[in-house]
Coordinates of C-alpha atoms in Angstrom, one line a residue:
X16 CA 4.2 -16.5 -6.1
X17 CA 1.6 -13.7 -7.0
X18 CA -1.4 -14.1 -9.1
X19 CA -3.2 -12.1 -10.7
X20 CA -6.3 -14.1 -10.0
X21 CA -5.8 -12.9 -6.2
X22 CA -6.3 -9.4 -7.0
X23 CA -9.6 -7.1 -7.1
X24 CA -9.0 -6.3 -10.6
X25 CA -8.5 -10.0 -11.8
X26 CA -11.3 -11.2 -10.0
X27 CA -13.4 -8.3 -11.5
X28 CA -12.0 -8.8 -14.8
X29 CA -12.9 -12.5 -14.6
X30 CA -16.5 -11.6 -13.5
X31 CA -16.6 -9.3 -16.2
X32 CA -15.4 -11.5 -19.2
X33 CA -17.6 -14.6 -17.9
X34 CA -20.6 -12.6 -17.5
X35 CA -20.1 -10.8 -21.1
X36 CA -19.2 -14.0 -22.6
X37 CA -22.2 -15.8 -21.0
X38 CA -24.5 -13.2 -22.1
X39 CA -23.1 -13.0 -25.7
X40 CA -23.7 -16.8 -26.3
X41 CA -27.1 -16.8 -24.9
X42 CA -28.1 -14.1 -27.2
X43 CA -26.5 -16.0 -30.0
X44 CA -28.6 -19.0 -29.3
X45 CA -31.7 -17.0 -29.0
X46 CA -31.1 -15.0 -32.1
X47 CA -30.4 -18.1 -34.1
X48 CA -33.3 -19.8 -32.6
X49 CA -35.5 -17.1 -33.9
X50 CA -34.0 -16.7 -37.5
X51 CA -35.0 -20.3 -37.6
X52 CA -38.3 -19.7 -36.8
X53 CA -38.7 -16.8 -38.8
X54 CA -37.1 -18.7 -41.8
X55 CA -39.8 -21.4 -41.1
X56 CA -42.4 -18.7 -40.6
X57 CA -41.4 -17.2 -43.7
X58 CA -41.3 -20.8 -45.8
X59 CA -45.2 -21.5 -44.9
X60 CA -46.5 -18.4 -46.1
X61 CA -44.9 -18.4 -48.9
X62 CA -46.0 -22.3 -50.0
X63 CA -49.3 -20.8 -49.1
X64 CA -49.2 -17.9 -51.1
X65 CA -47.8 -19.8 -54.0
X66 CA -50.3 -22.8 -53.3
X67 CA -53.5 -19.8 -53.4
X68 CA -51.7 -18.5 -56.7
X69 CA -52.4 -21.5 -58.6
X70 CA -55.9 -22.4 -57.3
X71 CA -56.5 -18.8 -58.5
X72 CA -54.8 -19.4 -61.9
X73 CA -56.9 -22.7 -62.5
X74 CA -60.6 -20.8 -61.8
X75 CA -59.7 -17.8 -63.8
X76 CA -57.5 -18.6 -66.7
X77 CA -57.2 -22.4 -67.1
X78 CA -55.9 -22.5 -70.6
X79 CA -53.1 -21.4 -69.7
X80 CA -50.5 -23.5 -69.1
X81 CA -48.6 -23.8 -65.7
X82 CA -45.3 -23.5 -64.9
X83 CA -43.1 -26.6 -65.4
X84 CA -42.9 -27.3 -61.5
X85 CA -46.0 -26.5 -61.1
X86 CA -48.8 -29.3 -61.6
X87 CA -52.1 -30.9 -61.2
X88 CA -52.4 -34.4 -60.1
X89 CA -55.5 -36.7 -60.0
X90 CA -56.4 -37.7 -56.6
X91 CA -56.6 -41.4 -57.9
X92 CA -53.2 -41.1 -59.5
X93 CA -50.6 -43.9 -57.7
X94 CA -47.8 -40.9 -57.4
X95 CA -49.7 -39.6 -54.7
X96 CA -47.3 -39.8 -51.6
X97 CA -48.9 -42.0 -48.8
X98 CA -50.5 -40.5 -45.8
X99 CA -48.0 -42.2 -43.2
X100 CA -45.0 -41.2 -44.7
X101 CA -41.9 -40.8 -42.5
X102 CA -40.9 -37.4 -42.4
X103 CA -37.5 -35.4 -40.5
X104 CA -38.6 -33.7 -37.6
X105 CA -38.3 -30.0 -39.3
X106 CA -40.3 -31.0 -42.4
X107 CA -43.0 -32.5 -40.3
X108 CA -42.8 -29.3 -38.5
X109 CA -43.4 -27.6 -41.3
X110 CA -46.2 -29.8 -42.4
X111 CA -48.1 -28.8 -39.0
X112 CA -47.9 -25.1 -39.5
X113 CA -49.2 -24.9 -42.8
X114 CA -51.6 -27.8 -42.5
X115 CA -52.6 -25.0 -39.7
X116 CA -52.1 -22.0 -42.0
X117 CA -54.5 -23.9 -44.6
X118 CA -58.5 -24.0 -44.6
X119 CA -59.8 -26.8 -42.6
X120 CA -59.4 -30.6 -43.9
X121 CA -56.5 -30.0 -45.9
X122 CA -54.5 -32.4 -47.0
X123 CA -50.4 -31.7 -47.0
X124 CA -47.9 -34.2 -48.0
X125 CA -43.8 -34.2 -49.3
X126 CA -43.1 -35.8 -52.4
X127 CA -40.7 -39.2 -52.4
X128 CA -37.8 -38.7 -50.3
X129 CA -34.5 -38.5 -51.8
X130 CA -35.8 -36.0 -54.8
X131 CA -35.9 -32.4 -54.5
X132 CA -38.4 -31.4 -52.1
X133 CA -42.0 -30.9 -53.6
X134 CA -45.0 -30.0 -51.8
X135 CA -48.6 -31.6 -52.1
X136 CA -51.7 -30.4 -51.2
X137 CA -55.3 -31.2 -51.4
X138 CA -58.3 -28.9 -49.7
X139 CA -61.4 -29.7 -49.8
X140 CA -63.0 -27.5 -52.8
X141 CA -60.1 -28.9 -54.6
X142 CA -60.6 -31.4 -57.5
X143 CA -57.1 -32.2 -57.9
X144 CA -53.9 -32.5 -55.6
X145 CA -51.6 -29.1 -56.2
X146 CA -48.0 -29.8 -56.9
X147 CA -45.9 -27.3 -56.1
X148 CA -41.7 -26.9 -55.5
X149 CA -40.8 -26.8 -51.7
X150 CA -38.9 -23.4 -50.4
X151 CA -35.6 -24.7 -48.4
X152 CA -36.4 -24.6 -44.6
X153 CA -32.7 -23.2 -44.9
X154 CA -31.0 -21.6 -47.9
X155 CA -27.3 -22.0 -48.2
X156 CA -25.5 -18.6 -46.8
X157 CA -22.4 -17.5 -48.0
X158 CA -20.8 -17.2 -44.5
X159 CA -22.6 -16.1 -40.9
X160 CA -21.6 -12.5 -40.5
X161 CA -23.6 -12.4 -37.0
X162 CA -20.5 -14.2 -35.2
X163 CA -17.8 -11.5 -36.9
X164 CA -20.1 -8.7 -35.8
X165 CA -20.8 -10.5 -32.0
X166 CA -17.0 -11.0 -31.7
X167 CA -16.3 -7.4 -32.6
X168 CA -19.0 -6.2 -30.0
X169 CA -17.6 -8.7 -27.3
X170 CA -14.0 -7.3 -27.3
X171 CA -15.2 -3.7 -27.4
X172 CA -17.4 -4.8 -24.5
X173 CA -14.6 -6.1 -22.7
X174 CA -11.9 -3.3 -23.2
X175 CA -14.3 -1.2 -21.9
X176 CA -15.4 -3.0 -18.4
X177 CA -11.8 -3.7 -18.0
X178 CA -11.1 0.1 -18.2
X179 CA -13.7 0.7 -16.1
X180 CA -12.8 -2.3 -13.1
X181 CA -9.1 -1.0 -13.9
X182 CA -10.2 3.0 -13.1
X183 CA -12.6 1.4 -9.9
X184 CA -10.0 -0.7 -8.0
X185 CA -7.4 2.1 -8.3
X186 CA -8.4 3.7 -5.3
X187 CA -8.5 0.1 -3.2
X188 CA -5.3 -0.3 -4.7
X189 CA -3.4 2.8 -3.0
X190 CA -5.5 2.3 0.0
X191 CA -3.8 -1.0 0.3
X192 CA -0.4 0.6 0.0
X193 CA -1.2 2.8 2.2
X194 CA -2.3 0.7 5.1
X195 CA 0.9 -1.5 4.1
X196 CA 3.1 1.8 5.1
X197 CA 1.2 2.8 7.4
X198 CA 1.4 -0.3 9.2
X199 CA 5.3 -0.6 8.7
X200 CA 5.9 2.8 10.6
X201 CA 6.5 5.2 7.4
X202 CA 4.8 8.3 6.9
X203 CA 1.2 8.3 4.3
X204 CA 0.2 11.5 3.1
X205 CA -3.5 11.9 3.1
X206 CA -5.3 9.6 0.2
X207 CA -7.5 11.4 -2.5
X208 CA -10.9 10.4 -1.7
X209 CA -12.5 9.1 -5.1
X210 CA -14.9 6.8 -5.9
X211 CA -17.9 5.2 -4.9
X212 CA -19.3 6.8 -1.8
X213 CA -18.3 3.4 -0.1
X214 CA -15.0 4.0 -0.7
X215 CA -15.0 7.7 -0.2
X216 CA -16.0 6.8 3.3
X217 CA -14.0 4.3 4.1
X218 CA -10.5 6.8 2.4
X219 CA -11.8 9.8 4.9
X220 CA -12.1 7.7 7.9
X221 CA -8.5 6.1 7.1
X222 CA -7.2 9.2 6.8
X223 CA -8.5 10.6 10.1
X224 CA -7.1 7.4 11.5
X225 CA -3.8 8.4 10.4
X226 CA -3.8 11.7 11.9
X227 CA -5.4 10.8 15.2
X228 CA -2.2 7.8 15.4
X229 CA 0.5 10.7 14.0
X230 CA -0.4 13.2 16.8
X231 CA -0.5 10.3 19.2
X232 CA 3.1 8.9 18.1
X233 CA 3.9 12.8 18.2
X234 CA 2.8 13.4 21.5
X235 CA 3.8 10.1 22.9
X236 CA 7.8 11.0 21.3
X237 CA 7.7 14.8 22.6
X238 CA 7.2 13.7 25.9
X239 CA 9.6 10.5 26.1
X240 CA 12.4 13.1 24.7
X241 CA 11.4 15.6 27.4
X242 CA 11.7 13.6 29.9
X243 CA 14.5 11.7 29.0
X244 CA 15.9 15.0 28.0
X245 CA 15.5 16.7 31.5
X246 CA 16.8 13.5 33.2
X247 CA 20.5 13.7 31.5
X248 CA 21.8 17.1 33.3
X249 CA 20.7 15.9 37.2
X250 CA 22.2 12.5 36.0
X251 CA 25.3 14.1 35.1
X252 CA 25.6 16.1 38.3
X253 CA 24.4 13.1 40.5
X254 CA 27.6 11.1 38.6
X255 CA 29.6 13.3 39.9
X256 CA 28.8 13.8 43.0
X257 CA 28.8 9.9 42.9
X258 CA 32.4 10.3 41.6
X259 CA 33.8 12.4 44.8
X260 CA 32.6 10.4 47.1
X261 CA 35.3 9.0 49.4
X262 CA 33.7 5.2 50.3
X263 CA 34.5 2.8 47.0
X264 CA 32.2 0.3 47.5
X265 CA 29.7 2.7 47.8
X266 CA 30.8 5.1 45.5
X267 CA 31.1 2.3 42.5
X268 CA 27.3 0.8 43.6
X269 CA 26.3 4.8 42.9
X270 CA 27.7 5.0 39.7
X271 CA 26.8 2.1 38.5
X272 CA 23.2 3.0 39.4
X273 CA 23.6 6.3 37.3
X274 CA 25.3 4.0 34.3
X275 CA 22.0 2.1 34.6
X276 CA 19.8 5.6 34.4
X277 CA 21.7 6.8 31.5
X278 CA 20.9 3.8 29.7
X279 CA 17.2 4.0 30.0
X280 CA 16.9 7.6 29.5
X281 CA 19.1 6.6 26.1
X282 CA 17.0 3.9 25.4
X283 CA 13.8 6.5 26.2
X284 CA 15.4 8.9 23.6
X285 CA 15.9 6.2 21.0
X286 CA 12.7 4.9 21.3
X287 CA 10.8 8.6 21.1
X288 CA 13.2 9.7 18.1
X289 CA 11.2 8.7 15.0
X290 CA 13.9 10.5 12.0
X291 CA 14.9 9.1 8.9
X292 CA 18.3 7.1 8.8
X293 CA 20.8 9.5 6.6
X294 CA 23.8 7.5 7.1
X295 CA 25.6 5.5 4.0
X296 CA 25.1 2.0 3.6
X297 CA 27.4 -0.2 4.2
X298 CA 28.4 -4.3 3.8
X299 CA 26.3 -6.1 6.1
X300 CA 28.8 -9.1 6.2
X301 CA 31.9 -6.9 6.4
X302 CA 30.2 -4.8 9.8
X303 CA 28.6 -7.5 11.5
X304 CA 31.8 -8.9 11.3
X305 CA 33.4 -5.5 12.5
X306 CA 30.9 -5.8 15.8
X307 CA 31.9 -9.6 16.5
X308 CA 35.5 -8.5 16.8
X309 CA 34.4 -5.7 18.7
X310 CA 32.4 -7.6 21.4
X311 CA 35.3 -10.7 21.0
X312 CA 38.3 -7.7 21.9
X313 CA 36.2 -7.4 25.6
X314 CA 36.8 -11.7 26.4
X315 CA 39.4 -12.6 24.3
X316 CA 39.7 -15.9 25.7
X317 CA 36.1 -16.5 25.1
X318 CA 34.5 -16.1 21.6
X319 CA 31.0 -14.9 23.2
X320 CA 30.4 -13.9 19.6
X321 CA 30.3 -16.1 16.4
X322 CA 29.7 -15.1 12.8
X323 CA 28.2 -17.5 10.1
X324 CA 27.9 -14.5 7.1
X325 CA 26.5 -16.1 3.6
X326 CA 24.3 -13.4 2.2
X327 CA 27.2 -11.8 0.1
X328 CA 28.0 -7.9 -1.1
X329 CA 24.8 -7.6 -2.4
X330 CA 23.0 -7.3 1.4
X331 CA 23.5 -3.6 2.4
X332 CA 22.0 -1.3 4.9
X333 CA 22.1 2.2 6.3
X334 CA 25.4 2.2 9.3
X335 CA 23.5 3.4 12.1
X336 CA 19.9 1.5 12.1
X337 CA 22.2 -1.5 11.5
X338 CA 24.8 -0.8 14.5
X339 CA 21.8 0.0 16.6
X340 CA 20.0 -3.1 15.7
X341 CA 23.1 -5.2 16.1
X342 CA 24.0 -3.4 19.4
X343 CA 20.5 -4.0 21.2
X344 CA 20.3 -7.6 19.9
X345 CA 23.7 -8.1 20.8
X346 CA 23.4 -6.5 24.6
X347 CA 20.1 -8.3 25.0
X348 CA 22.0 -11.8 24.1
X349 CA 24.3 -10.9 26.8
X350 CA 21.9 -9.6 29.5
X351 CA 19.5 -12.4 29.6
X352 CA 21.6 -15.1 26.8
X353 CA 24.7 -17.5 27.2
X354 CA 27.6 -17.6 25.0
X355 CA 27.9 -18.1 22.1
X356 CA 25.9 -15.9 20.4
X357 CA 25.5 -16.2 16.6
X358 CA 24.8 -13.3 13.7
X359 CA 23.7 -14.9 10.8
X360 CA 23.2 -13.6 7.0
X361 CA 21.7 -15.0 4.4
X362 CA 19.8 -14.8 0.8
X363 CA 16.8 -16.1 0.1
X364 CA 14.6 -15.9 -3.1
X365 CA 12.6 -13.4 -1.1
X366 CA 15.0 -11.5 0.1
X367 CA 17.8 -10.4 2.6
X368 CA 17.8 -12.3 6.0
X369 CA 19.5 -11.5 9.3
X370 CA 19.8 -13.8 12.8
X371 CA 20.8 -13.0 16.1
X372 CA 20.5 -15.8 18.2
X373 CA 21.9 -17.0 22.1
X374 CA 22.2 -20.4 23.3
X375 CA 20.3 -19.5 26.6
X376 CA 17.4 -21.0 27.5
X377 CA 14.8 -18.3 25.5
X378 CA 11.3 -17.1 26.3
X379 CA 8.6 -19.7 27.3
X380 CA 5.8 -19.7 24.3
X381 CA 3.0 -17.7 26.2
X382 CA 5.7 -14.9 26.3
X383 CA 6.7 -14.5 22.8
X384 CA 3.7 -12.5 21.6
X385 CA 4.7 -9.8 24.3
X386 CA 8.6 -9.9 23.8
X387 CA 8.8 -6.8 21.6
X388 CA 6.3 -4.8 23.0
X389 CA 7.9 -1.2 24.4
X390 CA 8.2 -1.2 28.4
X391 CA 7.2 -5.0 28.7
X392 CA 9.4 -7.1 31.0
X393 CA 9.1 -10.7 30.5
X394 CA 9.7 -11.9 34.1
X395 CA 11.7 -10.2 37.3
X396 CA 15.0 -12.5 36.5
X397 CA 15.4 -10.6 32.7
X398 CA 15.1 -7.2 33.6
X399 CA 18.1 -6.1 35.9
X400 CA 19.6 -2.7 35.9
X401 CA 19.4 -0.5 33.5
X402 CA 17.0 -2.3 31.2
X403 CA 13.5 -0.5 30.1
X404 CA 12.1 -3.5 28.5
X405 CA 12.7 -1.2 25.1
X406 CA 15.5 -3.2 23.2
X407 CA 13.3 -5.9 21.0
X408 CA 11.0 -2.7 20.2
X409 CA 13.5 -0.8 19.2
X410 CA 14.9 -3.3 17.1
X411 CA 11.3 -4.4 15.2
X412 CA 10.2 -0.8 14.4
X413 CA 13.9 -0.4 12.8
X414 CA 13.8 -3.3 11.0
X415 CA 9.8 -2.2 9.5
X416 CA 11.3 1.3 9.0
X417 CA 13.5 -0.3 6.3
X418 CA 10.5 -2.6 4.8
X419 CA 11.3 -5.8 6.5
X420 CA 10.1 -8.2 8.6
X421 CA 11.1 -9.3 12.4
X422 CA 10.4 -12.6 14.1
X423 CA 11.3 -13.2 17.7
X424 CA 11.1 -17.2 18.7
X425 CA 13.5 -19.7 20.4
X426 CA 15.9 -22.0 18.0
X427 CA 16.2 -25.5 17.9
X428 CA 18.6 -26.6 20.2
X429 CA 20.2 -22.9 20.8
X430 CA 18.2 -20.4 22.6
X431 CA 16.2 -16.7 21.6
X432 CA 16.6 -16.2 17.8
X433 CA 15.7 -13.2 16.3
X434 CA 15.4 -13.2 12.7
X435 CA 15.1 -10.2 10.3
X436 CA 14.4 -10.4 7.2
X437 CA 14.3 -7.3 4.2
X438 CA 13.7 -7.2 0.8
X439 CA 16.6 -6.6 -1.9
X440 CA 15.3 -2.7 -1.9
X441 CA 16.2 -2.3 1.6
X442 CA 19.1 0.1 1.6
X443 CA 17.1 2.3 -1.0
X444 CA 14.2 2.5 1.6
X445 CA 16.1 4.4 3.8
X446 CA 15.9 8.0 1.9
X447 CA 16.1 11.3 3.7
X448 CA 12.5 12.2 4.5
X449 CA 12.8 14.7 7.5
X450 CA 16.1 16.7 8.6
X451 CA 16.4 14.5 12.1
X452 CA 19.4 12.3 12.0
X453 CA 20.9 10.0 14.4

């Protein structure tokens, strides 16, 4: 199962949202931190400006009356609040500052708890205690627009780095496709090379990867099919000279020699020929089961071939990449095999899956990496006549051709099983794409 946490663009999005979400709330701490120091800022000048507003009202016009929450107290009077009071943490806060913010040796006090809060204070010059109304440390607010407005900037924020970690792992993202057909043998145009000069670099240098491998493969295939081209005409004429001979033993051990060379230099030519399948597809079940009876009409009295076909008319391929496939698994189960061999279909949730397997006695383990190499021969005993060591290579860059998957190992109590797998796309993978043909 995919997620989307695996990808570039989901781990970038993550890393994007936490880091936006982690700055936002630290910036809403530290803004509300400092409103509530301003506020407190804010409430000690103003009880000193008020406090220095009625010492000056007192010297300059004392027969006027104050206002009615504003009063003078006798310092003897018992409704002076004690000195050791017990006080919340903020208003003893605030007590500090403007006991700071006041001349030397003033005295600052909080009326009777429980009661609205009302300020006392008593400098030095003073003759009486100044009673004044206390400013709320925090004044009711209708409602706190600063997370409305930190929410709206947040989800711009975000839309915008996603835009931008979408428009950045675009280019990874076809490089990975890319590499993915590259690696299954199907042709990549050249990748636009955008974005950071990291990735620039890295899209030129796959690029000149891809050609340097295409002229390779080219070369490689030009000359196989020469070869193998040039070889069929003295083949053909040695054949029949082989034919006229007048000796039959040796004339049969001559042209059984040729049959042998005609089958490498076909093998050669399939090998080199790298052309898009144009054929129809057709039932998967239905042919393999056209082959078995096929290879079962050569020893009727001895089913060499089974079939165990489950995967339904839903499983379809192109005809020829799947008679080739069936033919060199099948003549490979033969050659090195024993009877009976099995061809297997299936459906998983993944996808279509296809077995070919002997009841021989299969490859050792230290072989298996190396058994569908081109031109590798396992040991002396399975490569006889007119084997090029081509067959299992033939048969895994088909079976990637058309998007699948092949895995070469040895079955529990049968022998060599080759198992192919493709996904439910597979017969739509197959489109023309050069004017070669089988």
């Amino acid at each position: 199962m995919r997620r989307p946490i695996d990808s570039l663009f989901g781990r970038l999005a993550l890393l994007v949202v936490a880091v936006l979400l982690i700055s936002h709330f630290a910036w809403f701490v530290l803004i509300r931190v400092e409103r509530s120091q301003s506020q407190a800022r804010y409430a000690v000048e103003e009880a000193a400006f008020l406090i220095d507003a009625v010492r000056q009202h007192v010297a300059r016009t004392p027969s006027v009356p104050l206002p009615s929450r504003v009063r003078l107290v006798d310092p003897a009077s018992p409704e002076v609040p004690p000195a050791d009071q017990p006080l919340p943490e903020p208003i003893q806060r605030f007590v500090e500052q403007l006991r700071d913010r006041l001349p030397p040796g003033s005295l600052v006090r909080i009326g009777t708890p429980g009661r609205p809060p009302i300020l006392w204070v008593h400098e030095a010059a003073d003759h009486d205690w100044i009673v004044v109304p206390m400013l709320s440390l925090h004044p009711p607010r209708p409602r706190d627009q600063m997370l409305a407005w930190l929410g709206i900037i947040f989800t711009v924020a975000v839309m915008c780095a996603l835009f931008v970690a979408w428009r950045l792992q675009q280019p990874i993202r076809a490089l990975a496709q890319a590499v993915t057909r590259f690696g299954r043998g199907h042709p990549v145009p050249p990748l636009a090379e955008r974005g950071p000069r990291e990735l620039r670099a890295l899209t030129h240098g796959f690029n000149q990867m891809v050609r340097e491998v295409s002229r390779t493969e080219q070369d490689r295939a030009v000359m196989l099919a020469g070869v193998a081209h040039d070889l069929k005409t003295p083949l053909a004429r040695l054949r029949l000279r082989a034919e006229m001979m007048d000796e039959p033993k040796m004339r049969d051990g001559v042209v059984r020699d040729v049959d042998s060379l005609t089958h490498i230099v076909d093998q050669f030519l399939v090998f080199a020929h790298d052309g898009t399948d144009r054929s129809e597809p057709v039932e998967v079940d239905a042919q393999c089961e056209r082959i078995a009876r096929t290879y079962r009409a050569v020893a009727p009295g001895n089913p060499t071939v089974k079939t165990e076909l489950a995967a339904g008319m839903g499983f379809r391929l192109p005809t020829a990449t799947l008679e080739r496939i069936l033919s060199n698994l099948l003549d490979n189960a033969h050659a090195y095999g024993a009877p009976p061999i099995v061809i297997a279909t299936a459906r998983t949730h993944t996808g279509w899956e296809l077995s070919v397997c002997d009841h021989g006695h299969g490859i050792s383990q230290q072989d298996l990496a190396n058994a569908s190499r081109p031109f590798v021969r396992l040991d002396p005993a399975r490569g006889g006549n007119g084997h090029s060591g081509l067959g299992l290579a033939i048969v895994e860059r088909l079976v990637r051709r058309l998007g699948g998957a092949c895995e070469i190992g040895n079955a529990q109590g049968r022998g060599l099983c080759v198992t192919m797998t493709f996904p439910f796309t597979a017969a739509s993978r197959a489109t023309p794409q050069s004017e070669s043909a089988w």
